[in-house]
Amino acid sequence: MDRTTAGFDQLTRFWLETAPARGVVARLDESLATALRQHAYPPSVASCLRQLAGAAVLLASNLKQKAHVVLQAQGTGAVPLLCVEASDGLTFRAYANVREDAQLADDEDLVSLVAPNGDGRFVLSIVPVDGQPYQGIVGLHGGSVATLLEEYLTNSQQTQTRLWLRQDGDAIEAMMLERLPEKASDEANAAWDAVVAQAETMFAEPFMPFPYVQWLQFAFPGHDVKVHPAQALAFACACSFERVLNALKLVGEAELMPLLEEKNVIETRCEFCGAQYVVSESQLLALFRDVSHHRAPGTDTLQ
């Protein structure tokens, strides 16, 4: 059985005919290695980025339109920014801003990295290709990436949601369960609780090397599990020269002109993939004299 058939770097959505639950399961491995290859992140930072990537692709799989899910943890700690973007096409990219003088333990969690003083925030944005973006912000308090998102999703969607993120070496295994809306009853409550308990048991061990259509039968014995076709996951960066120009326009002409006079060009690098961009004097001057440029969708400061 090859890696693709076994479910590596793949995602599958499913639902249970015999319980009020639907979900999505994924494993990211080589795609994560590619996404993080451009940076020598400390182990604890890489671990948090893997968890955020696992969560982001699960959320992106539920998008009903062309859009991106952006997860950001922001604060004033040694790692003031962790950012992962995932698209409706199930591509993703990841980046962390780590202070140069940071001394980080291997077992530090999200809060201790980003906001040890309790002043951080967790931002979830949905950025459609067409239409207005949506943004939700919660305080970055104690807890894992999974528990933070569980709380946010349950409160914002008024739907019980459970999320599991499990690291297996450099890979991440992820699953999300959502309770289907139906009239509450003791029987429905018991069925939901039983399904959650089964998922907890499965995530105590690494994923078995089976296609998800088989793995899910092991995960939820006694249930009629229906699956959608598996979808591939991949690293892909959305940076472009146009986005670079938009970012430079946000910086402003007054800040950039001294740099231009010093080097005759503006050099910049995509923080996600490492791609290098060079903006010439004529291109920069045209940028600030051309009102047709508009900010591209996405994060404010990253390409």
PDB file of C-alpha atoms in Angstrom, residues 74-302:
ATOM      1  CA  GLN A  74      -0.589  37.203  18.575  1.00  0.00           C
ATOM      2  CA  GLY A  75       1.128  38.533  21.677  1.00  0.00           C
ATOM      3  CA  THR A  76       4.237  40.156  23.157  1.00  0.00           C
ATOM      4  CA  GLY A  77       6.157  37.018  24.073  1.00  0.00           C
ATOM      5  CA  ALA A  78       9.257  35.465  22.561  1.00  0.00           C
ATOM      6  CA  VAL A  79       7.100  34.436  19.579  1.00  0.00           C
ATOM      7  CA  PRO A  80       4.814  37.433  18.947  1.00  0.00           C
ATOM      8  CA  LEU A  81       3.132  35.853  15.919  1.00  0.00           C
ATOM      9  CA  LEU A  82       2.184  32.382  14.752  1.00  0.00           C
ATOM     10  CA  CYS A  83       0.215  32.315  11.502  1.00  0.00           C
ATOM     11  CA  VAL A  84      -1.225  29.540   9.351  1.00  0.00           C
ATOM     12  CA  GLU A  85      -3.376  29.987   6.244  1.00  0.00           C
ATOM     13  CA  ALA A  86      -5.360  27.189   4.590  1.00  0.00           C
ATOM     14  CA  SER A  87      -7.434  27.403   1.424  1.00  0.00           C
ATOM     15  CA  ASP A  88     -10.659  25.787   0.266  1.00  0.00           C
ATOM     16  CA  GLY A  89      -8.428  23.824  -2.118  1.00  0.00           C
ATOM     17  CA  LEU A  90      -6.698  22.301   0.950  1.00  0.00           C
ATOM     18  CA  THR A  91      -3.338  23.941   0.475  1.00  0.00           C
ATOM     19  CA  PHE A  92      -1.705  25.658   3.432  1.00  0.00           C
ATOM     20  CA  ARG A  93       1.304  27.695   4.524  1.00  0.00           C
ATOM     21  CA  ALA A  94       2.745  28.542   7.945  1.00  0.00           C
ATOM     22  CA  TYR A  95       4.996  31.156   9.547  1.00  0.00           C
ATOM     23  CA  ALA A  96       6.235  32.182  12.994  1.00  0.00           C
ATOM     24  CA  ASN A  97       7.982  35.376  14.074  1.00  0.00           C
ATOM     25  CA  VAL A  98      10.597  34.354  16.663  1.00  0.00           C
ATOM     26  CA  ARG A  99      12.616  37.026  18.464  1.00  0.00           C
ATOM     27  CA  GLU A 100      16.344  36.704  17.801  1.00  0.00           C
ATOM     28  CA  ASP A 101      17.263  36.538  21.493  1.00  0.00           C
ATOM     29  CA  ALA A 102      14.574  33.987  22.372  1.00  0.00           C
ATOM     30  CA  GLN A 103      15.602  31.074  24.596  1.00  0.00           C
ATOM     31  CA  LEU A 104      12.836  28.511  24.284  1.00  0.00           C
ATOM     32  CA  ALA A 105      12.345  25.182  25.993  1.00  0.00           C
ATOM     33  CA  ASP A 106      11.285  22.255  23.821  1.00  0.00           C
ATOM     34  CA  ASP A 107       8.057  21.725  25.773  1.00  0.00           C
ATOM     35  CA  GLU A 108       6.687  25.282  25.786  1.00  0.00           C
ATOM     36  CA  ASP A 109       3.033  25.574  24.804  1.00  0.00           C
ATOM     37  CA  LEU A 110       1.218  28.161  22.699  1.00  0.00           C
ATOM     38  CA  VAL A 111       0.493  30.574  25.543  1.00  0.00           C
ATOM     39  CA  SER A 112       3.990  30.510  27.052  1.00  0.00           C
ATOM     40  CA  LEU A 113       5.487  31.181  23.615  1.00  0.00           C
ATOM     41  CA  VAL A 114       3.162  33.947  22.473  1.00  0.00           C
ATOM     42  CA  ALA A 115       1.624  35.577  25.542  1.00  0.00           C
ATOM     43  CA  PRO A 116       3.142  34.522  28.880  1.00  0.00           C
ATOM     44  CA  ASN A 117       1.791  37.713  30.476  1.00  0.00           C
ATOM     45  CA  GLY A 118      -1.789  36.979  29.453  1.00  0.00           C
ATOM     46  CA  ASP A 119      -1.964  39.784  26.881  1.00  0.00           C
ATOM     47  CA  GLY A 120      -2.341  37.656  23.748  1.00  0.00           C
ATOM     48  CA  ARG A 121      -5.192  36.994  21.411  1.00  0.00           C
ATOM     49  CA  PHE A 122      -6.221  34.221  19.058  1.00  0.00           C
ATOM     50  CA  VAL A 123      -7.656  35.372  15.733  1.00  0.00           C
ATOM     51  CA  LEU A 124      -9.666  33.267  13.293  1.00  0.00           C
ATOM     52  CA  SER A 125     -10.362  34.910   9.939  1.00  0.00           C
ATOM     53  CA  ILE A 126     -12.315  33.734   6.923  1.00  0.00           C
ATOM     54  CA  VAL A 127     -11.113  35.674   3.872  1.00  0.00           C
ATOM     55  CA  PRO A 128     -13.233  35.002   0.764  1.00  0.00           C
ATOM     56  CA  VAL A 129     -11.969  35.717  -2.725  1.00  0.00           C
ATOM     57  CA  ASP A 130     -15.184  37.682  -3.276  1.00  0.00           C
ATOM     58  CA  GLY A 131     -17.059  39.291  -0.419  1.00  0.00           C
ATOM     59  CA  GLN A 132     -16.345  40.646   3.016  1.00  0.00           C
ATOM     60  CA  PRO A 133     -13.937  38.876   5.384  1.00  0.00           C
ATOM     61  CA  TYR A 134     -15.081  37.567   8.754  1.00  0.00           C
ATOM     62  CA  GLN A 135     -12.936  37.726  11.866  1.00  0.00           C
ATOM     63  CA  GLY A 136     -13.370  36.312  15.345  1.00  0.00           C
ATOM     64  CA  ILE A 137     -11.042  37.166  18.246  1.00  0.00           C
ATOM     65  CA  VAL A 138     -10.689  35.502  21.636  1.00  0.00           C
ATOM     66  CA  GLY A 139      -8.223  35.911  24.464  1.00  0.00           C
ATOM     67  CA  LEU A 140      -5.171  33.663  24.340  1.00  0.00           C
ATOM     68  CA  HIS A 141      -5.563  31.981  27.697  1.00  0.00           C
ATOM     69  CA  GLY A 142      -4.356  28.627  28.977  1.00  0.00           C
ATOM     70  CA  GLY A 143      -5.005  25.500  26.981  1.00  0.00           C
ATOM     71  CA  SER A 144      -3.939  23.764  23.796  1.00  0.00           C
ATOM     72  CA  VAL A 145      -4.677  24.788  20.227  1.00  0.00           C
ATOM     73  CA  ALA A 146      -7.393  22.125  20.178  1.00  0.00           C
ATOM     74  CA  THR A 147      -9.161  23.314  23.338  1.00  0.00           C
ATOM     75  CA  LEU A 148      -8.972  26.971  22.295  1.00  0.00           C
ATOM     76  CA  LEU A 149     -10.640  26.207  18.973  1.00  0.00           C
ATOM     77  CA  GLU A 150     -13.189  23.852  20.530  1.00  0.00           C
ATOM     78  CA  GLU A 151     -14.332  26.599  22.861  1.00  0.00           C
ATOM     79  CA  TYR A 152     -14.412  29.213  20.113  1.00  0.00           C
ATOM     80  CA  LEU A 153     -16.303  27.044  17.611  1.00  0.00           C
ATOM     81  CA  THR A 154     -18.830  25.769  20.151  1.00  0.00           C
ATOM     82  CA  ASN A 155     -19.603  29.304  21.331  1.00  0.00           C
ATOM     83  CA  SER A 156     -19.666  30.967  17.909  1.00  0.00           C
ATOM     84  CA  GLN A 157     -21.573  28.294  16.005  1.00  0.00           C
ATOM     85  CA  GLN A 158     -23.774  27.152  18.885  1.00  0.00           C
ATOM     86  CA  THR A 159     -22.877  23.597  17.892  1.00  0.00           C
ATOM     87  CA  GLN A 160     -20.984  21.143  20.063  1.00  0.00           C
ATOM     88  CA  THR A 161     -17.560  20.652  18.505  1.00  0.00           C
ATOM     89  CA  ARG A 162     -14.611  18.482  19.517  1.00  0.00           C
ATOM     90  CA  LEU A 163     -11.132  18.728  18.056  1.00  0.00           C
ATOM     91  CA  TRP A 164      -8.154  16.398  18.386  1.00  0.00           C
ATOM     92  CA  LEU A 165      -4.588  17.191  17.303  1.00  0.00           C
ATOM     93  CA  ARG A 166      -1.952  14.559  17.806  1.00  0.00           C
ATOM     94  CA  GLN A 167       1.704  14.757  16.809  1.00  0.00           C
ATOM     95  CA  ASP A 168       3.388  11.645  15.451  1.00  0.00           C
ATOM     96  CA  GLY A 169       7.013  12.665  15.058  1.00  0.00           C
ATOM     97  CA  ASP A 170       7.041  15.518  12.562  1.00  0.00           C
ATOM     98  CA  ALA A 171       3.517  14.714  11.358  1.00  0.00           C
ATOM     99  CA  ILE A 172       0.178  15.859  12.727  1.00  0.00           C
ATOM    100  CA  GLU A 173      -2.997  13.812  12.935  1.00  0.00           C
ATOM    101  CA  ALA A 174      -6.200  15.793  13.251  1.00  0.00           C
ATOM    102  CA  MET A 175      -9.902  15.134  13.625  1.00  0.00           C
ATOM    103  CA  MET A 176     -12.919  17.334  14.228  1.00  0.00           C
ATOM    104  CA  LEU A 177     -16.388  16.152  15.233  1.00  0.00           C
ATOM    105  CA  GLU A 178     -19.483  18.329  15.071  1.00  0.00           C
ATOM    106  CA  ARG A 179     -22.800  17.418  16.625  1.00  0.00           C
ATOM    107  CA  LEU A 180     -25.565  17.533  14.044  1.00  0.00           C
ATOM    108  CA  PRO A 181     -28.479  19.831  14.885  1.00  0.00           C
ATOM    109  CA  GLU A 182     -31.489  17.854  16.045  1.00  0.00           C
ATOM    110  CA  LYS A 183     -33.978  17.837  18.868  1.00  0.00           C
ATOM    111  CA  ALA A 184     -32.184  17.168  22.131  1.00  0.00           C
ATOM    112  CA  SER A 185     -32.990  13.914  23.858  1.00  0.00           C
ATOM    113  CA  ASP A 186     -31.346  11.559  26.326  1.00  0.00           C
ATOM    114  CA  GLU A 187     -30.775   9.087  23.501  1.00  0.00           C
ATOM    115  CA  ALA A 188     -29.108  11.686  21.251  1.00  0.00           C
ATOM    116  CA  ASN A 189     -26.950  12.945  24.121  1.00  0.00           C
ATOM    117  CA  ALA A 190     -25.814   9.425  24.915  1.00  0.00           C
ATOM    118  CA  ALA A 191     -25.024   8.693  21.260  1.00  0.00           C
ATOM    119  CA  TRP A 192     -22.941  11.877  20.958  1.00  0.00           C
ATOM    120  CA  ASP A 193     -21.042  11.136  24.165  1.00  0.00           C
ATOM    121  CA  ALA A 194     -20.326   7.591  22.975  1.00  0.00           C
ATOM    122  CA  VAL A 195     -18.930   8.795  19.649  1.00  0.00           C
ATOM    123  CA  VAL A 196     -16.699  11.339  21.411  1.00  0.00           C
ATOM    124  CA  ALA A 197     -15.405   8.590  23.716  1.00  0.00           C
ATOM    125  CA  GLN A 198     -14.562   6.406  20.712  1.00  0.00           C
ATOM    126  CA  ALA A 199     -12.636   9.255  19.112  1.00  0.00           C
ATOM    127  CA  GLU A 200     -10.728   9.840  22.350  1.00  0.00           C
ATOM    128  CA  THR A 201      -9.713   6.186  22.388  1.00  0.00           C
ATOM    129  CA  MET A 202      -8.489   6.252  18.789  1.00  0.00           C
ATOM    130  CA  PHE A 203      -6.387   9.350  19.352  1.00  0.00           C
ATOM    131  CA  ALA A 204      -4.509   7.682  22.168  1.00  0.00           C
ATOM    132  CA  GLU A 205      -2.538   5.806  19.476  1.00  0.00           C
ATOM    133  CA  PRO A 206      -0.976   6.789  16.120  1.00  0.00           C
ATOM    134  CA  PHE A 207      -3.163   6.408  13.066  1.00  0.00           C
ATOM    135  CA  MET A 208      -3.238   2.943  11.582  1.00  0.00           C
ATOM    136  CA  PRO A 209      -1.888   2.633   8.013  1.00  0.00           C
ATOM    137  CA  PHE A 210      -5.262   2.159   6.400  1.00  0.00           C
ATOM    138  CA  PRO A 211      -7.233   4.298   3.961  1.00  0.00           C
ATOM    139  CA  TYR A 212      -9.645   6.465   5.918  1.00  0.00           C
ATOM    140  CA  VAL A 213     -12.627   4.557   4.589  1.00  0.00           C
ATOM    141  CA  GLN A 214     -11.246   1.605   6.576  1.00  0.00           C
ATOM    142  CA  TRP A 215      -9.715   3.543   9.472  1.00  0.00           C
ATOM    143  CA  LEU A 216     -13.025   5.212  10.309  1.00  0.00           C
ATOM    144  CA  GLN A 217     -14.702   1.815  10.669  1.00  0.00           C
ATOM    145  CA  PHE A 218     -12.134   0.947  13.327  1.00  0.00           C
ATOM    146  CA  ALA A 219     -12.551   4.361  14.961  1.00  0.00           C
ATOM    147  CA  PHE A 220     -16.324   4.105  15.323  1.00  0.00           C
ATOM    148  CA  PRO A 221     -17.252   0.413  15.720  1.00  0.00           C
ATOM    149  CA  GLY A 222     -20.974  -0.262  15.740  1.00  0.00           C
ATOM    150  CA  HIS A 223     -21.766   2.758  13.554  1.00  0.00           C
ATOM    151  CA  ASP A 224     -22.613   3.110   9.898  1.00  0.00           C
ATOM    152  CA  VAL A 225     -19.873   5.488   8.738  1.00  0.00           C
ATOM    153  CA  LYS A 226     -20.259   7.261   5.386  1.00  0.00           C
ATOM    154  CA  VAL A 227     -17.259   8.960   3.798  1.00  0.00           C
ATOM    155  CA  HIS A 228     -16.623  11.499   1.090  1.00  0.00           C
ATOM    156  CA  PRO A 229     -13.743  10.849  -1.339  1.00  0.00           C
ATOM    157  CA  ALA A 230     -10.328  11.531   0.159  1.00  0.00           C
ATOM    158  CA  GLN A 231      -8.685  14.856  -0.734  1.00  0.00           C
ATOM    159  CA  ALA A 232      -4.971  15.570  -0.978  1.00  0.00           C
ATOM    160  CA  LEU A 233      -3.296  18.138   1.284  1.00  0.00           C
ATOM    161  CA  ALA A 234      -0.319  20.172   0.120  1.00  0.00           C
ATOM    162  CA  PHE A 235       1.871  23.120   0.991  1.00  0.00           C
ATOM    163  CA  ALA A 236       1.420  26.058  -1.379  1.00  0.00           C
ATOM    164  CA  CYS A 237       2.325  29.706  -0.964  1.00  0.00           C
ATOM    165  CA  ALA A 238       0.096  32.489  -2.237  1.00  0.00           C
ATOM    166  CA  CYS A 239       2.842  35.086  -2.413  1.00  0.00           C
ATOM    167  CA  SER A 240       3.219  37.068  -5.626  1.00  0.00           C
ATOM    168  CA  PHE A 241       4.855  40.214  -6.917  1.00  0.00           C
ATOM    169  CA  GLU A 242       1.499  41.992  -6.769  1.00  0.00           C
ATOM    170  CA  ARG A 243       1.118  41.145  -3.089  1.00  0.00           C
ATOM    171  CA  VAL A 244       4.637  42.420  -2.467  1.00  0.00           C
ATOM    172  CA  LEU A 245       3.705  45.734  -4.065  1.00  0.00           C
ATOM    173  CA  ASN A 246       0.552  45.950  -1.970  1.00  0.00           C
ATOM    174  CA  ALA A 247       2.555  45.299   1.202  1.00  0.00           C
ATOM    175  CA  LEU A 248       5.115  47.952   0.263  1.00  0.00           C
ATOM    176  CA  LYS A 249       2.347  50.450  -0.365  1.00  0.00           C
ATOM    177  CA  LEU A 250       1.171  49.889   3.211  1.00  0.00           C
ATOM    178  CA  VAL A 251       4.687  50.680   4.446  1.00  0.00           C
ATOM    179  CA  GLY A 252       4.578  54.042   2.689  1.00  0.00           C
ATOM    180  CA  GLU A 253       6.750  56.062   0.331  1.00  0.00           C
ATOM    181  CA  ALA A 254       8.467  58.052   3.093  1.00  0.00           C
ATOM    182  CA  GLU A 255       9.798  54.891   4.744  1.00  0.00           C
ATOM    183  CA  LEU A 256      10.922  53.227   1.526  1.00  0.00           C
ATOM    184  CA  MET A 257      12.660  56.063  -0.324  1.00  0.00           C
ATOM    185  CA  PRO A 258      15.772  56.109   1.949  1.00  0.00           C
ATOM    186  CA  LEU A 259      16.202  52.373   1.325  1.00  0.00           C
ATOM    187  CA  LEU A 260      15.812  52.900  -2.390  1.00  0.00           C
ATOM    188  CA  GLU A 261      18.457  55.650  -2.400  1.00  0.00           C
ATOM    189  CA  GLU A 262      20.855  53.338  -0.552  1.00  0.00           C
ATOM    190  CA  LYS A 263      20.510  50.224  -2.742  1.00  0.00           C
ATOM    191  CA  ASN A 264      18.643  51.409  -5.874  1.00  0.00           C
ATOM    192  CA  VAL A 265      16.198  48.512  -5.365  1.00  0.00           C
ATOM    193  CA  ILE A 266      13.930  47.231  -2.617  1.00  0.00           C
ATOM    194  CA  GLU A 267      14.587  43.593  -1.719  1.00  0.00           C
ATOM    195  CA  THR A 268      12.037  41.582   0.219  1.00  0.00           C
ATOM    196  CA  ARG A 269      11.475  37.941   1.087  1.00  0.00           C
ATOM    197  CA  CYS A 270       8.296  35.958   1.616  1.00  0.00           C
ATOM    198  CA  GLU A 271       8.225  34.869   5.230  1.00  0.00           C
ATOM    199  CA  PHE A 272       6.222  31.762   4.373  1.00  0.00           C
ATOM    200  CA  CYS A 273       8.171  30.170   1.516  1.00  0.00           C
ATOM    201  CA  GLY A 274      11.387  32.150   1.310  1.00  0.00           C
ATOM    202  CA  ALA A 275      10.822  33.466  -2.222  1.00  0.00           C
ATOM    203  CA  GLN A 276      12.920  36.564  -2.973  1.00  0.00           C
ATOM    204  CA  TYR A 277      11.446  39.631  -4.666  1.00  0.00           C
ATOM    205  CA  VAL A 278      13.293  42.660  -6.033  1.00  0.00           C
ATOM    206  CA  VAL A 279      11.412  45.912  -6.733  1.00  0.00           C
ATOM    207  CA  SER A 280      13.171  48.386  -8.995  1.00  0.00           C
ATOM    208  CA  GLU A 281      13.161  52.159  -8.631  1.00  0.00           C
ATOM    209  CA  SER A 282      10.786  52.618 -11.556  1.00  0.00           C
ATOM    210  CA  GLN A 283       8.376  50.000 -10.185  1.00  0.00           C
ATOM    211  CA  LEU A 284       8.370  51.604  -6.739  1.00  0.00           C
ATOM    212  CA  LEU A 285       7.827  55.103  -8.093  1.00  0.00           C
ATOM    213  CA  ALA A 286       4.988  53.849 -10.295  1.00  0.00           C
ATOM    214  CA  LEU A 287       3.418  52.176  -7.251  1.00  0.00           C
ATOM    215  CA  PHE A 288       2.949  55.430  -5.364  1.00  0.00           C
ATOM    216  CA  ARG A 289       1.714  57.255  -8.415  1.00  0.00           C
ATOM    217  CA  ASP A 290      -0.803  54.583  -9.421  1.00  0.00           C
ATOM    218  CA  VAL A 291      -4.036  54.678  -7.436  1.00  0.00           C
ATOM    219  CA  SER A 292      -5.241  51.460  -9.064  1.00  0.00           C
ATOM    220  CA  HIS A 293      -3.327  49.214  -6.657  1.00  0.00           C
ATOM    221  CA  HIS A 294      -5.455  47.682  -3.946  1.00  0.00           C
ATOM    222  CA  ARG A 295      -4.555  45.585  -0.974  1.00  0.00           C
ATOM    223  CA  ALA A 296      -4.790  41.854  -1.670  1.00  0.00           C
ATOM    224  CA  PRO A 297      -6.853  39.695   0.671  1.00  0.00           C
ATOM    225  CA  GLY A 298      -4.917  38.051   3.472  1.00  0.00           C
ATOM    226  CA  THR A 299      -2.912  39.087   6.493  1.00  0.00           C
ATOM    227  CA  ASP A 300      -1.858  42.694   6.948  1.00  0.00           C
ATOM    228  CA  THR A 301       1.935  42.357   6.957  1.00  0.00           C
ATOM    229  CA  LEU A 302       2.853  39.032   5.406  1.00  0.00           C
TER     230      LEU A 302
END
